[in-house]
Amino acid sequence: MIRTRHALPSALLALSLTACGSASGSSRTGAEVTELRYQGSVGAVTFPELAQALGYLGDVKLKWVGNTISGPQDIQSAATGQTDFGGAFNGAIVKLKAAGAPIKAVVGYYGSDKDSYIGYFVADGSPIKGPRDLIGKKIGVNTLGAHLEAVLKEYLKRGGLTPQEIDKVELVVVPPVNTEQALRQGQIDVAALSGILRDKALERGGIKPLFKDIDLFGSFTAGSVVLTQRFIEQNPKTTGTFVNAFAKAVEWTRTHPREEVIAKYKEIIAGRGRNEDATAVEFWKSSGVHNRGGAIADKEFTTWIDWLEREGEIKPGQVKVSDLYTNEFNPLAAGSAS
């Protein structure tokens, strides 16, 4: 049975309403916060890290507090004040907002295009050929209630499966670095892979795509970075600096040669001293961000609002797109697709 992430527990939600930003000192009177706590990703470089390396952040500094592999966890950490910003699939942001978390998306940070997409892969020789073949099968994903689950359910729905049949498809949470191995060892029937892990798996051979998210939605920005509303209100200058730097970093990767981006990423990883293997970034191709500077468009949220309403996970009209995001702090939003 597909397992979905439910709304935040009441205790966590209460914490999110009372503690947002306080741990970083954003509740102080006067001076704005100039050090932003965040979670990173092993062997990868985030846009804020790139912005800092390129000098775009100015006096604003980053403080790494650990790594995450889950978008929902990352934005919950931001909502509860454990970090100052976090990023996740836009559908996960809608669900967290519906739970009452006072967050607002400020810039897009990842998406899907011909170079960067989520693929659902099966082993060569697998009897799985289409949606109906997934009934009773196991699909390996990095987390529940996010991008991978939403795309899978849309694929099954478009394939004509009933809600009862969709419930017989099982999502299995597997760390991304182990997903390929789980597929090859027969522990799962389908592996959801993206980015570097996808390309390395394809290079080794023996697997093939069942479908891709871009087959269903075309190119699109899939996830955004959020701040709490309290943080934005108390730190408007820092927010502006952060979003501006983030947007410029997005454009830097879009306008510089791939080899130059990879070289910069390797330099950043080597310089931060986390004992990481930087070879994976050699497979980097694009971030998949659709709009200039990560500017956010209504459809990047309305698509998932409609899906969550159909699934019964939020009530019709419970979340308004106008409450979910702002391009106010993004100077590159003017003239974008948004």
Coordinates of C-alpha atoms in Angstrom, one line a residue:
M1 CA 0.0 0.0 0.0
I2 CA 1.3 3.5 -0.8
R3 CA 2.3 5.2 2.4
T4 CA 1.8 8.9 2.5
R5 CA 3.3 11.6 4.8
H6 CA 0.5 13.0 6.9
A7 CA 0.2 16.6 8.2
L8 CA 2.6 17.6 10.9
P9 CA 1.9 16.3 14.4
S10 CA 0.2 18.9 16.6
A11 CA 3.2 19.2 18.8
L12 CA 5.5 19.9 15.9
L13 CA 3.1 22.3 14.4
A14 CA 2.8 24.2 17.7
L15 CA 6.6 24.4 17.8
S16 CA 6.6 25.7 14.2
L17 CA 4.2 28.5 15.2
T18 CA 6.2 29.6 18.2
A19 CA 9.8 28.9 17.5
C20 CA 10.3 30.0 13.9
G21 CA 13.6 31.8 13.5
S22 CA 14.2 32.2 17.2
A23 CA 17.2 29.8 17.4
S24 CA 19.1 32.0 14.9
G25 CA 18.5 35.2 16.8
S26 CA 16.0 36.6 14.3
S27 CA 13.8 37.7 17.2
R28 CA 16.4 40.2 18.3
T29 CA 15.5 43.8 18.2
G30 CA 17.5 45.9 15.8
A31 CA 20.2 44.2 13.7
E32 CA 19.2 41.6 11.2
V33 CA 20.5 38.0 11.2
T34 CA 23.6 37.8 9.0
E35 CA 24.4 34.1 9.5
L36 CA 22.0 31.5 8.0
R37 CA 21.9 27.9 9.2
Y38 CA 21.2 25.3 6.6
Q39 CA 21.4 21.6 5.7
G40 CA 23.5 20.5 2.8
S41 CA 23.9 17.4 0.6
V42 CA 26.7 14.9 0.6
G43 CA 29.0 15.3 -2.4
A44 CA 26.8 18.0 -3.9
V45 CA 26.8 21.8 -3.9
T46 CA 23.7 23.9 -3.1
F47 CA 22.9 27.2 -4.7
P48 CA 23.6 29.1 -1.5
E49 CA 27.0 27.4 -1.2
L50 CA 27.7 28.4 -4.8
A51 CA 26.5 32.0 -4.2
Q52 CA 28.8 32.2 -1.2
A53 CA 31.8 30.9 -3.2
L54 CA 31.1 33.4 -6.0
G55 CA 30.9 36.3 -3.5
Y56 CA 27.2 37.0 -4.1
L57 CA 26.2 36.8 -0.4
G58 CA 28.3 39.7 0.7
D59 CA 28.3 40.0 4.5
V60 CA 25.7 37.2 4.9
K61 CA 27.4 34.0 6.0
L62 CA 26.2 30.4 5.8
K63 CA 26.5 27.9 8.7
W64 CA 26.2 24.2 7.8
V65 CA 24.5 22.2 10.5
G66 CA 24.4 18.8 8.7
N67 CA 23.0 17.0 5.7
T68 CA 19.6 15.9 4.6
I69 CA 18.2 13.6 1.9
S70 CA 14.6 14.6 2.4
G71 CA 12.9 17.8 1.2
P72 CA 10.0 17.5 3.6
Q73 CA 12.4 17.1 6.5
D74 CA 14.5 20.1 5.3
I75 CA 11.5 22.5 5.2
Q76 CA 10.2 21.2 8.5
S77 CA 13.6 22.1 10.0
A78 CA 13.2 25.6 8.6
A79 CA 9.6 25.8 9.9
T80 CA 10.5 24.9 13.4
G81 CA 13.6 27.2 13.6
Q82 CA 16.2 24.5 13.5
T83 CA 17.5 26.0 10.3
D84 CA 16.9 29.4 8.6
F85 CA 15.9 28.0 5.2
G86 CA 15.1 24.7 3.5
G87 CA 14.1 23.4 0.2
A88 CA 11.5 20.8 -1.0
F89 CA 9.2 19.7 -3.7
N90 CA 6.4 22.2 -4.1
G91 CA 3.7 19.7 -3.2
A92 CA 5.4 19.1 0.1
I93 CA 5.4 22.9 0.7
V94 CA 1.7 22.9 0.0
K95 CA 1.1 20.2 2.6
L96 CA 3.2 21.9 5.2
K97 CA 1.4 25.2 4.6
A98 CA -1.9 23.3 4.9
A99 CA -0.8 22.0 8.3
G100 CA -0.4 25.6 9.4
A101 CA 3.3 26.2 9.1
P102 CA 4.1 29.9 8.6
I103 CA 6.4 29.5 5.6
K104 CA 6.7 31.2 2.2
A105 CA 8.6 30.0 -0.8
V106 CA 11.0 32.6 -2.2
V107 CA 13.0 31.0 -5.1
G108 CA 12.9 27.8 -7.1
Y109 CA 16.0 25.5 -6.7
Y110 CA 15.5 22.3 -8.7
G111 CA 13.4 21.0 -11.5
S112 CA 13.2 18.6 -14.4
D113 CA 14.3 19.0 -18.0
K114 CA 15.9 16.8 -20.7
D115 CA 19.2 16.7 -18.7
S116 CA 17.8 16.7 -15.2
Y117 CA 14.8 14.5 -14.6
I118 CA 13.3 11.9 -12.3
G119 CA 13.3 8.5 -14.0
Y120 CA 11.6 5.4 -12.8
F121 CA 13.8 2.5 -13.8
V122 CA 13.4 -1.3 -14.1
A123 CA 16.0 -4.0 -14.7
D124 CA 16.5 -5.3 -18.2
G125 CA 14.2 -8.2 -18.7
S126 CA 11.7 -6.9 -16.2
P127 CA 8.1 -7.9 -17.0
I128 CA 6.9 -4.4 -16.0
K129 CA 5.9 -2.5 -19.1
G130 CA 3.3 -0.1 -18.0
P131 CA 1.2 1.3 -15.1
R132 CA -1.0 -1.7 -14.5
D133 CA 2.1 -3.9 -14.1
L134 CA 3.0 -2.0 -11.0
I135 CA 0.1 -3.4 -9.0
G136 CA 1.6 -5.3 -6.1
K137 CA 5.1 -4.1 -6.9
K138 CA 7.7 -2.2 -4.8
I139 CA 9.0 1.2 -5.9
G140 CA 12.1 2.6 -4.2
V141 CA 11.9 6.4 -3.4
N142 CA 14.0 8.7 -1.3
T143 CA 11.1 9.9 0.9
L144 CA 7.3 9.8 1.1
G145 CA 4.9 12.6 0.4
A146 CA 7.1 14.4 -2.1
H147 CA 8.0 14.7 -5.8
L148 CA 8.6 11.0 -6.5
E149 CA 5.3 9.9 -4.9
A150 CA 3.3 12.6 -6.7
V151 CA 4.7 11.8 -10.1
L152 CA 4.2 8.1 -9.6
K153 CA 0.5 8.6 -8.6
E154 CA -0.1 10.8 -11.6
Y155 CA 1.4 8.1 -13.8
L156 CA -0.8 5.4 -12.3
K157 CA -3.9 7.6 -12.5
R158 CA -3.3 8.5 -16.2
G159 CA -2.7 4.8 -16.7
G160 CA -6.3 4.1 -15.7
L161 CA -5.8 2.6 -12.3
T162 CA -8.5 3.0 -9.7
P163 CA -7.7 4.5 -6.2
Q164 CA -8.0 0.9 -4.9
E165 CA -5.5 -0.4 -7.4
I166 CA -3.1 2.5 -6.7
D167 CA -3.2 1.5 -3.0
K168 CA -1.7 -1.8 -3.9
V169 CA 1.4 -0.2 -5.3
E170 CA 4.0 -0.1 -2.4
L171 CA 6.4 2.8 -1.9
V172 CA 9.6 1.7 -0.2
V173 CA 11.9 4.4 1.3
V174 CA 15.5 3.7 0.3
P175 CA 18.5 6.1 0.7
P176 CA 19.3 7.4 -2.8
V177 CA 22.8 6.0 -2.7
N178 CA 21.4 2.5 -2.2
T179 CA 18.4 2.6 -4.6
E180 CA 20.3 1.3 -7.6
Q181 CA 21.7 -1.6 -5.7
A182 CA 18.3 -2.4 -4.3
L183 CA 16.9 -2.6 -7.8
R184 CA 19.8 -4.8 -9.1
Q185 CA 19.5 -7.2 -6.1
G186 CA 15.7 -7.5 -6.6
Q187 CA 14.8 -5.9 -3.3
I188 CA 12.6 -3.4 -5.2
D189 CA 10.9 -3.7 -8.6
V190 CA 11.3 -0.1 -9.7
A191 CA 13.9 2.5 -8.7
A192 CA 13.3 6.2 -8.9
L193 CA 16.6 7.8 -9.8
S194 CA 17.8 11.3 -10.7
G195 CA 20.8 13.4 -11.4
I196 CA 24.2 11.9 -10.8
L197 CA 22.9 8.6 -9.3
R198 CA 20.8 8.1 -12.4
D199 CA 23.5 8.8 -14.8
K200 CA 26.0 6.5 -13.1
A201 CA 23.4 3.7 -13.0
L202 CA 22.8 4.1 -16.7
E203 CA 26.5 4.1 -17.4
R204 CA 26.8 0.7 -15.7
G205 CA 23.9 -0.6 -17.9
G206 CA 21.4 -3.3 -17.2
I207 CA 18.5 -0.9 -16.4
K208 CA 16.0 1.0 -18.6
P209 CA 13.5 3.8 -17.9
L210 CA 9.8 2.8 -17.4
F211 CA 8.8 6.5 -17.6
K212 CA 10.1 10.0 -16.6
D213 CA 8.5 12.9 -14.9
I214 CA 9.0 15.1 -18.0
D215 CA 6.9 12.6 -19.9
L216 CA 4.0 13.7 -17.8
F217 CA 4.7 17.4 -17.1
G218 CA 7.3 18.6 -19.6
S219 CA 10.1 20.8 -18.3
F220 CA 9.2 22.4 -14.9
T221 CA 10.6 23.8 -11.7
A222 CA 9.7 21.2 -9.1
G223 CA 10.9 22.6 -5.8
S224 CA 11.4 25.8 -3.9
V225 CA 13.4 27.2 -1.0
V226 CA 11.3 28.5 1.9
L227 CA 11.8 31.0 4.8
T228 CA 9.4 31.5 7.6
Q229 CA 7.2 34.6 7.4
R230 CA 8.6 35.8 10.7
F231 CA 12.1 35.6 9.4
I232 CA 11.2 37.6 6.3
E233 CA 9.4 40.3 8.3
Q234 CA 12.3 40.6 10.8
N235 CA 15.1 40.3 8.2
P236 CA 14.0 41.9 5.0
K237 CA 17.5 43.1 4.0
T238 CA 19.0 39.7 4.7
T239 CA 16.2 38.0 2.8
G240 CA 16.8 40.3 -0.2
T241 CA 20.5 39.6 -0.1
F242 CA 19.9 35.8 0.1
V243 CA 17.3 35.6 -2.6
N244 CA 19.3 37.9 -4.9
A245 CA 22.5 35.9 -4.4
F246 CA 20.6 32.6 -4.9
A247 CA 19.0 33.8 -8.2
K248 CA 22.4 35.0 -9.5
A249 CA 23.9 31.6 -8.6
V250 CA 21.1 29.9 -10.6
E251 CA 21.8 32.0 -13.6
W252 CA 25.6 31.5 -13.2
T253 CA 25.1 27.7 -13.8
R254 CA 22.8 28.4 -16.7
T255 CA 25.2 30.8 -18.5
H256 CA 28.6 29.2 -17.9
P257 CA 30.0 26.1 -19.6
R258 CA 29.3 22.8 -17.9
E259 CA 33.0 22.2 -17.4
E260 CA 33.4 25.5 -15.5
V261 CA 30.4 24.7 -13.2
I262 CA 31.8 21.2 -12.4
A263 CA 35.2 22.7 -11.7
K264 CA 33.7 25.2 -9.3
Y265 CA 31.7 22.6 -7.6
K266 CA 34.8 20.4 -7.1
E267 CA 36.6 23.4 -5.6
I268 CA 33.8 24.1 -3.2
I269 CA 33.6 20.5 -2.0
A270 CA 37.4 20.3 -1.6
G271 CA 37.4 23.5 0.4
R272 CA 34.7 22.8 2.9
G273 CA 36.5 19.9 4.6
R274 CA 33.6 17.4 5.0
N275 CA 35.6 14.3 3.9
E276 CA 33.5 13.9 0.7
D277 CA 34.0 12.2 -2.7
A278 CA 33.6 15.0 -5.3
T279 CA 33.7 12.6 -8.3
A280 CA 29.9 12.5 -8.5
V281 CA 29.7 16.1 -9.6
E282 CA 31.4 15.2 -12.9
F283 CA 28.0 13.9 -13.9
W284 CA 26.3 17.3 -13.3
K285 CA 24.3 18.6 -16.3
S286 CA 21.8 21.2 -15.1
S287 CA 19.6 22.1 -12.1
G288 CA 16.4 21.8 -14.1
V289 CA 15.2 25.2 -12.8
H290 CA 12.8 26.4 -15.5
N291 CA 12.5 30.2 -15.0
R292 CA 15.2 32.8 -15.0
G293 CA 16.8 33.1 -11.6
G294 CA 14.5 30.6 -10.1
A295 CA 11.5 32.9 -10.3
I296 CA 8.4 31.1 -9.2
A297 CA 5.2 30.8 -11.3
D298 CA 1.7 30.0 -10.1
K299 CA 1.5 26.8 -12.1
E300 CA 4.4 25.4 -10.1
F301 CA 2.1 25.2 -7.1
T302 CA -1.4 25.0 -8.6
T303 CA -0.4 21.7 -10.3
W304 CA 0.2 20.1 -6.9
I305 CA -2.6 21.9 -5.1
D306 CA -5.0 20.3 -7.6
W307 CA -3.4 16.9 -7.1
L308 CA -3.5 17.0 -3.3
E309 CA -7.1 18.1 -3.4
R310 CA -8.0 15.2 -5.7
E311 CA -6.1 12.8 -3.4
G312 CA -8.1 14.2 -0.4
E313 CA -4.9 15.2 1.4
I314 CA -6.0 18.8 1.6
K315 CA -9.5 20.4 1.4
P316 CA -10.6 22.4 -1.6
G317 CA -9.6 26.0 -1.1
Q318 CA -7.6 25.2 2.0
V319 CA -4.4 26.6 0.5
K320 CA -4.3 29.7 -1.8
V321 CA -1.4 29.9 -4.2
S322 CA -1.0 33.6 -3.3
D323 CA -0.1 32.6 0.2
L324 CA 2.6 30.1 -0.8
Y325 CA 5.2 32.2 -2.5
T326 CA 6.6 35.6 -3.3
N327 CA 8.9 36.9 -6.0
E328 CA 9.3 40.2 -4.2
F329 CA 12.9 39.6 -3.3
N330 CA 14.0 38.1 -6.6
P331 CA 15.3 40.9 -8.9
L332 CA 15.5 38.4 -11.8
A333 CA 11.8 37.6 -11.7
A334 CA 10.9 40.6 -13.9
G335 CA 10.4 39.3 -17.5
S336 CA 10.5 35.7 -16.4
A337 CA 7.9 33.0 -17.2
S338 CA 6.3 33.8 -13.9

